XYZ file of C-alpha atoms in Angstrom:
371
model
C -13.249 -45.707 16.852
C -16.867 -44.952 15.011
C -16.807 -45.579 10.871
C -17.589 -42.084 9.513
C -21.263 -42.410 7.981
C -20.263 -40.040 4.875
C -16.991 -39.175 3.034
C -16.889 -36.378 0.762
C -14.328 -34.827 -2.057
C -15.537 -31.756 -3.930
C -13.904 -30.872 -6.591
C -14.465 -26.546 -5.941
C -14.769 -24.552 -2.882
C -17.933 -26.607 -0.389
C -20.647 -23.701 0.451
C -20.395 -24.113 3.546
C -21.330 -21.503 6.823
C -18.208 -19.949 8.649
C -19.716 -22.151 11.747
C -19.021 -25.791 9.248
C -21.594 -28.310 8.912
C -23.166 -29.113 12.638
C -25.440 -31.481 11.343
C -25.954 -33.405 14.292
C -25.327 -37.232 12.592
C -21.929 -35.527 11.253
C -20.468 -33.907 14.578
C -17.429 -35.245 15.467
C -15.035 -35.016 17.950
C -12.102 -33.489 16.224
C -11.271 -32.167 13.112
C -7.886 -32.347 11.996
C -7.615 -29.115 9.886
C -5.427 -29.009 6.918
C -4.650 -25.915 4.514
C -2.193 -27.299 1.969
C -0.619 -26.270 -1.382
C 1.942 -27.637 -3.164
C 3.076 -30.175 -0.616
C 3.816 -33.562 -1.673
C 6.440 -34.250 -1.094
C 5.380 -34.285 3.303
C 2.204 -35.800 3.122
C 2.314 -39.598 2.965
C 4.324 -38.962 6.841
C 1.658 -36.274 7.307
C -0.817 -39.113 7.138
C 0.757 -41.508 8.707
C 1.127 -39.920 11.418
C -3.017 -38.607 11.245
C -3.250 -42.891 11.220
C -1.741 -43.605 14.231
C -2.866 -41.088 16.663
C -4.141 -42.668 19.981
C -7.293 -40.662 20.208
C -10.240 -42.391 21.121
C -12.759 -40.252 19.955
C -14.364 -39.671 16.700
C -11.556 -37.736 14.312
C -11.958 -36.715 10.676
C -9.625 -34.799 8.477
C -11.038 -31.551 6.696
C -7.776 -30.886 3.499
C -8.462 -27.205 1.890
C -5.840 -27.099 -0.933
C -5.009 -24.057 -2.247
C -4.507 -24.413 -5.958
C -0.688 -26.638 -5.591
C 0.244 -27.512 -9.091
C 1.762 -30.907 -7.597
C 0.346 -33.613 -7.695
C -1.249 -33.050 -3.769
C -4.824 -33.735 -3.445
C -3.937 -36.981 -5.122
C -1.092 -37.999 -2.334
C -4.592 -36.673 0.226
C -7.769 -39.351 -2.040
C -4.597 -42.467 -2.170
C -5.029 -42.373 2.531
C -8.556 -42.149 1.731
C -9.344 -45.616 1.647
C -7.255 -46.196 4.845
C -8.265 -43.442 6.614
C -11.890 -44.289 6.617
C -10.885 -47.726 7.762
C -9.069 -46.464 10.545
C -12.921 -44.278 11.459
C -11.314 -41.091 10.739
C -13.336 -39.383 8.247
C -12.245 -37.351 5.577
C -13.344 -33.827 3.380
C -11.416 -32.725 0.104
C -11.640 -29.985 -1.463
C -9.638 -26.889 -2.696
C -9.693 -24.314 -5.724
C -7.291 -24.471 -9.132
C -7.335 -20.717 -9.520
C -4.028 -19.584 -11.605
C -2.431 -18.767 -7.975
C -3.305 -19.934 -4.318
C -5.408 -17.525 -1.961
C -2.829 -17.866 1.418
C -3.171 -19.691 4.089
C -5.590 -17.771 6.442
C -7.871 -18.364 3.522
C -7.288 -22.354 3.325
C -7.589 -22.528 6.772
C -11.253 -20.585 6.907
C -12.189 -22.973 4.006
C -11.014 -25.778 6.150
C -12.306 -25.143 10.084
C -16.062 -23.905 8.045
C -16.024 -27.779 5.847
C -15.511 -29.123 8.942
C -17.329 -30.509 11.110
C -15.421 -31.436 14.625
C -16.424 -29.525 18.237
C -12.348 -29.738 18.442
C -10.087 -28.352 15.656
C -6.406 -29.132 15.813
C -4.808 -27.537 13.583
C -2.337 -29.525 11.004
C -0.007 -28.155 8.630
C 1.173 -30.301 6.224
C 4.957 -29.937 6.157
C 5.389 -30.936 10.035
C 4.322 -34.530 11.915
C 2.352 -35.420 14.978
C 3.316 -37.848 17.554
C 0.268 -40.702 18.373
C -0.717 -38.841 21.862
C -0.833 -35.070 20.342
C -4.734 -34.793 19.859
C -5.823 -37.242 22.465
C -3.543 -35.104 24.993
C -4.246 -31.992 23.988
C -7.887 -32.556 24.233
C -8.009 -33.671 27.163
C -6.349 -29.692 27.650
C -8.859 -28.057 25.765
C -11.800 -29.383 27.986
C -10.559 -28.194 31.169
C -9.124 -24.362 29.094
C -12.755 -24.157 26.599
C -11.843 -21.061 26.083
C -7.916 -21.348 25.336
C -5.527 -21.693 22.803
C -3.458 -25.168 23.242
C -0.504 -25.741 22.670
C 2.214 -28.081 23.084
C 6.473 -28.981 22.823
C 7.861 -29.457 19.558
C 10.989 -30.926 18.244
C 12.152 -28.347 15.555
C 13.272 -30.992 12.088
C 16.153 -30.458 10.975
C 17.852 -29.811 14.557
C 19.402 -27.636 15.612
C 17.425 -25.062 13.531
C 16.138 -22.112 14.889
C 17.531 -23.293 17.757
C 17.184 -20.274 20.642
C 13.919 -19.239 18.886
C 12.786 -24.015 19.748
C 14.043 -23.370 23.620
C 11.482 -20.171 23.365
C 8.402 -22.492 22.467
C 9.531 -25.390 25.037
C 10.788 -23.426 28.368
C 8.896 -20.544 28.435
C 6.930 -21.125 31.480
C 2.634 -20.780 32.249
C 2.499 -17.867 32.990
C 4.659 -16.356 30.549
C 2.218 -17.673 27.586
C 0.456 -15.181 28.625
C 3.110 -12.252 29.463
C 5.504 -12.807 25.788
C 3.359 -12.415 23.868
C 4.950 -9.171 22.658
C 8.720 -10.265 21.845
C 9.140 -10.636 18.308
C 9.153 -14.374 18.647
C 5.231 -13.602 18.110
C 2.349 -16.446 20.058
C 4.120 -18.227 22.343
C 1.598 -20.907 21.573
C 3.045 -21.603 18.058
C 0.423 -21.631 15.217
C 1.213 -25.466 13.305
C 0.728 -27.042 17.566
C -2.621 -25.044 18.062
C -5.754 -26.632 18.953
C -9.113 -24.620 19.996
C -12.935 -26.268 20.694
C -14.607 -24.938 17.378
C -16.895 -22.182 20.296
C -14.078 -20.213 21.031
C -12.627 -20.435 17.329
C -16.149 -18.736 16.156
C -15.700 -16.205 18.680
C -12.629 -15.182 17.863
C -13.337 -15.058 14.523
C -11.557 -16.097 11.001
C -8.709 -15.749 10.080
C -6.625 -13.175 7.889
C -7.444 -13.813 4.706
C -4.731 -10.691 3.420
C -2.428 -13.926 2.251
C 1.649 -13.355 1.213
C 3.341 -11.254 3.556
C 0.039 -11.563 6.713
C 1.099 -12.711 8.990
C -2.534 -14.161 9.830
C -0.837 -17.146 12.751
C 0.002 -13.598 14.837
C -3.657 -11.159 14.145
C -5.538 -14.365 14.917
C -3.647 -15.580 17.983
C -4.097 -10.754 19.081
C -7.645 -10.931 18.827
C -7.942 -14.110 20.778
C -6.355 -12.410 23.456
C -8.605 -9.066 23.122
C -11.717 -11.830 23.564
C -10.687 -12.424 26.567
C -9.043 -15.715 26.075
C -6.585 -17.919 27.408
C -3.508 -20.234 26.359
C -2.187 -23.116 27.069
C 0.617 -25.669 26.292
C 0.935 -29.530 26.910
C 4.256 -29.856 28.731
C 5.297 -32.445 26.460
C 6.379 -33.114 22.589
C 3.898 -33.474 20.780
C 5.144 -32.281 17.350
C 7.701 -32.737 14.612
C 7.932 -28.942 12.992
C 9.435 -28.952 9.899
C 11.835 -26.129 9.582
C 12.282 -25.353 5.590
C 12.906 -22.466 2.962
C 9.464 -22.475 1.703
C 7.550 -21.945 4.564
C 5.014 -19.374 4.240
C 6.649 -17.480 7.639
C 8.921 -17.242 5.868
C 6.392 -14.460 3.015
C 6.475 -12.245 6.527
C 8.236 -8.677 6.613
C 9.980 -7.844 9.957
C 8.110 -4.993 10.328
C 4.980 -5.635 9.362
C 5.493 -8.055 12.610
C 7.088 -5.227 14.536
C 4.222 -3.055 14.046
C 1.447 -5.006 15.019
C 3.545 -5.523 18.320
C 4.272 -2.356 18.664
C 0.278 -2.122 18.994
C -0.564 -4.082 21.029
C 1.979 -3.344 23.085
C 0.113 -0.670 23.367
C -2.938 -0.738 23.559
C -3.103 -4.127 26.112
C -0.026 -2.457 28.933
C 0.680 1.249 28.061
C -2.783 2.259 27.797
C -2.259 1.359 31.420
C 0.746 3.220 32.623
C 1.458 6.228 33.630
C 4.910 6.189 33.062
C 7.533 3.599 31.990
C 11.167 3.342 31.185
C 12.905 1.871 28.282
C 15.369 -0.597 29.230
C 18.171 -0.233 26.676
C 19.616 2.774 25.255
C 20.833 1.230 21.670
C 19.443 1.022 18.482
C 16.356 -1.447 19.749
C 15.094 0.825 22.072
C 15.633 4.450 20.593
C 12.826 2.403 17.327
C 10.406 0.818 19.830
C 10.100 5.086 21.504
C 10.184 6.481 17.544
C 6.785 4.029 17.178
C 4.736 5.397 20.274
C 1.976 7.160 20.367
C 3.145 10.219 20.831
C 0.781 10.172 24.294
C 2.937 7.380 25.273
C 5.963 8.960 24.316
C 5.252 11.859 26.791
C 5.140 8.762 29.687
C 9.146 7.596 28.986
C 10.079 8.802 31.819
C 13.744 6.885 31.202
C 15.981 5.095 28.698
C 18.194 2.777 31.341
C 21.408 0.430 30.090
C 24.626 -0.857 31.590
C 26.938 0.554 28.241
C 28.589 3.491 30.721
C 29.665 5.158 27.362
C 26.161 5.635 26.680
C 25.071 6.353 30.079
C 27.636 8.764 30.053
C 25.366 11.179 27.453
C 23.388 10.850 30.329
C 20.142 11.492 27.732
C 18.590 10.579 24.458
C 17.751 13.863 21.930
C 14.893 11.987 19.275
C 16.250 14.727 16.777
C 13.218 13.636 13.988
C 10.244 15.518 16.498
C 8.904 18.553 15.519
C 9.103 19.677 19.156
C 10.505 22.762 20.445
C 13.064 22.149 22.102
C 13.531 18.412 20.875
C 12.505 15.968 23.475
C 15.331 14.481 25.697
C 15.084 11.804 27.736
C 17.887 10.235 30.152
C 19.350 8.028 29.539
C 20.342 6.081 33.198
C 22.138 3.074 34.694
C 19.766 0.259 35.369
C 19.955 0.425 39.066
C 19.203 3.998 39.078
C 16.080 3.381 36.603
C 12.154 3.261 38.126
C 9.613 0.120 37.308
C 8.101 -1.009 35.490
C 10.105 -1.536 31.981
C 9.845 -2.561 28.784
C 13.128 -4.575 28.173
C 14.261 -4.302 24.958
C 17.571 -6.768 25.174
C 17.494 -10.082 23.021
C 15.818 -12.926 25.225
C 19.046 -15.734 26.405
C 22.222 -13.731 25.181
C 23.167 -12.385 27.742
C 24.368 -15.223 29.130
C 21.433 -14.640 32.540
C 23.035 -10.775 32.764
C 20.307 -9.173 32.230
C 18.523 -11.905 34.001
C 20.934 -11.162 36.823
C 20.151 -7.938 36.593
C 16.253 -7.912 36.849
C 15.923 -10.439 40.164
C 18.063 -7.940 41.229
C 15.912 -5.413 41.882
C 13.086 -7.884 42.747
C 11.548 -6.786 40.186
C 8.237 -9.568 38.688
C 7.810 -10.271 34.996
C 4.322 -8.891 33.974
C 4.029 -6.748 36.781
C 6.906 -4.940 36.579
C 8.290 -5.723 33.512
C 7.195 -7.029 30.081
C 9.735 -8.028 27.384
C 10.054 -6.085 23.387
C 12.298 -7.794 22.385
């Protein structure tokens, strides 16, 4: 790896263009982009993993400190000499305002002060495996207009078991078709790797701060721009779960509304009619949240619960229409595609999957998962 030509440490925020510092003499292959807030207890492990990357191209570490009140900045500075000796240039800046400005803001700043042709997103509390940059860089060369993810190892082991299994086992096709589920991005943000040019096309991360799912908004916008998504089918990141994680500040209802809007925009706008699979609470909630135009497209609910089916229909009591809309409730074998599936993934012991297979339906054409 070539030694860096210049190191930089900005005590205040860097005034840099959104595209990053593109001076030819400073350009590197990969910038590791790391927003940071009160992460000192994890940084040694995180930065040691950066040091141990087996990538043979040029790298830099771009850190933006979002008003940490611990000694995070000092810890990163303590690694500067070792990283520099390894040929990894270091850019550190930040602010010391009374309050952090949020993950989206910190990511944008870390990107703008960096100069790599490719961006490897790294959370300060996670640990990359030695092959991560190399393998995702190789994948990104093949998929330049995509967000590249990878498989993960969750720490502590066993935490978020269903979510972790989903991250690691969905197929390449499902990376595209399952973008509407409550799990969020089908390649999770802490594993993202993409070209700088693609990041610029998608645009900035939302800077709304606490409570804003900036990763989901960026992920959706990448799709709107025609971007793809791919996963290196190897575990390349130790993905830490803890109470201080920024994810916990985002309300479920915020995510729900974004998902409904994206489903309507990308799927329901293309369908003349459809069936909601689940006549229970989640299915009815989805129906109530649809636009009036899309509510009219719902030709039925379907279910396996005989009690729900025997009622015959669901009445939309909150409707201002007269008479109030009544939507039939059918057994799934009597219903017709396409379907929006509002049943939790992998919570039926395989029964849902068997039922879908019995109808010879294709995911992404005949049905989409929403829950």
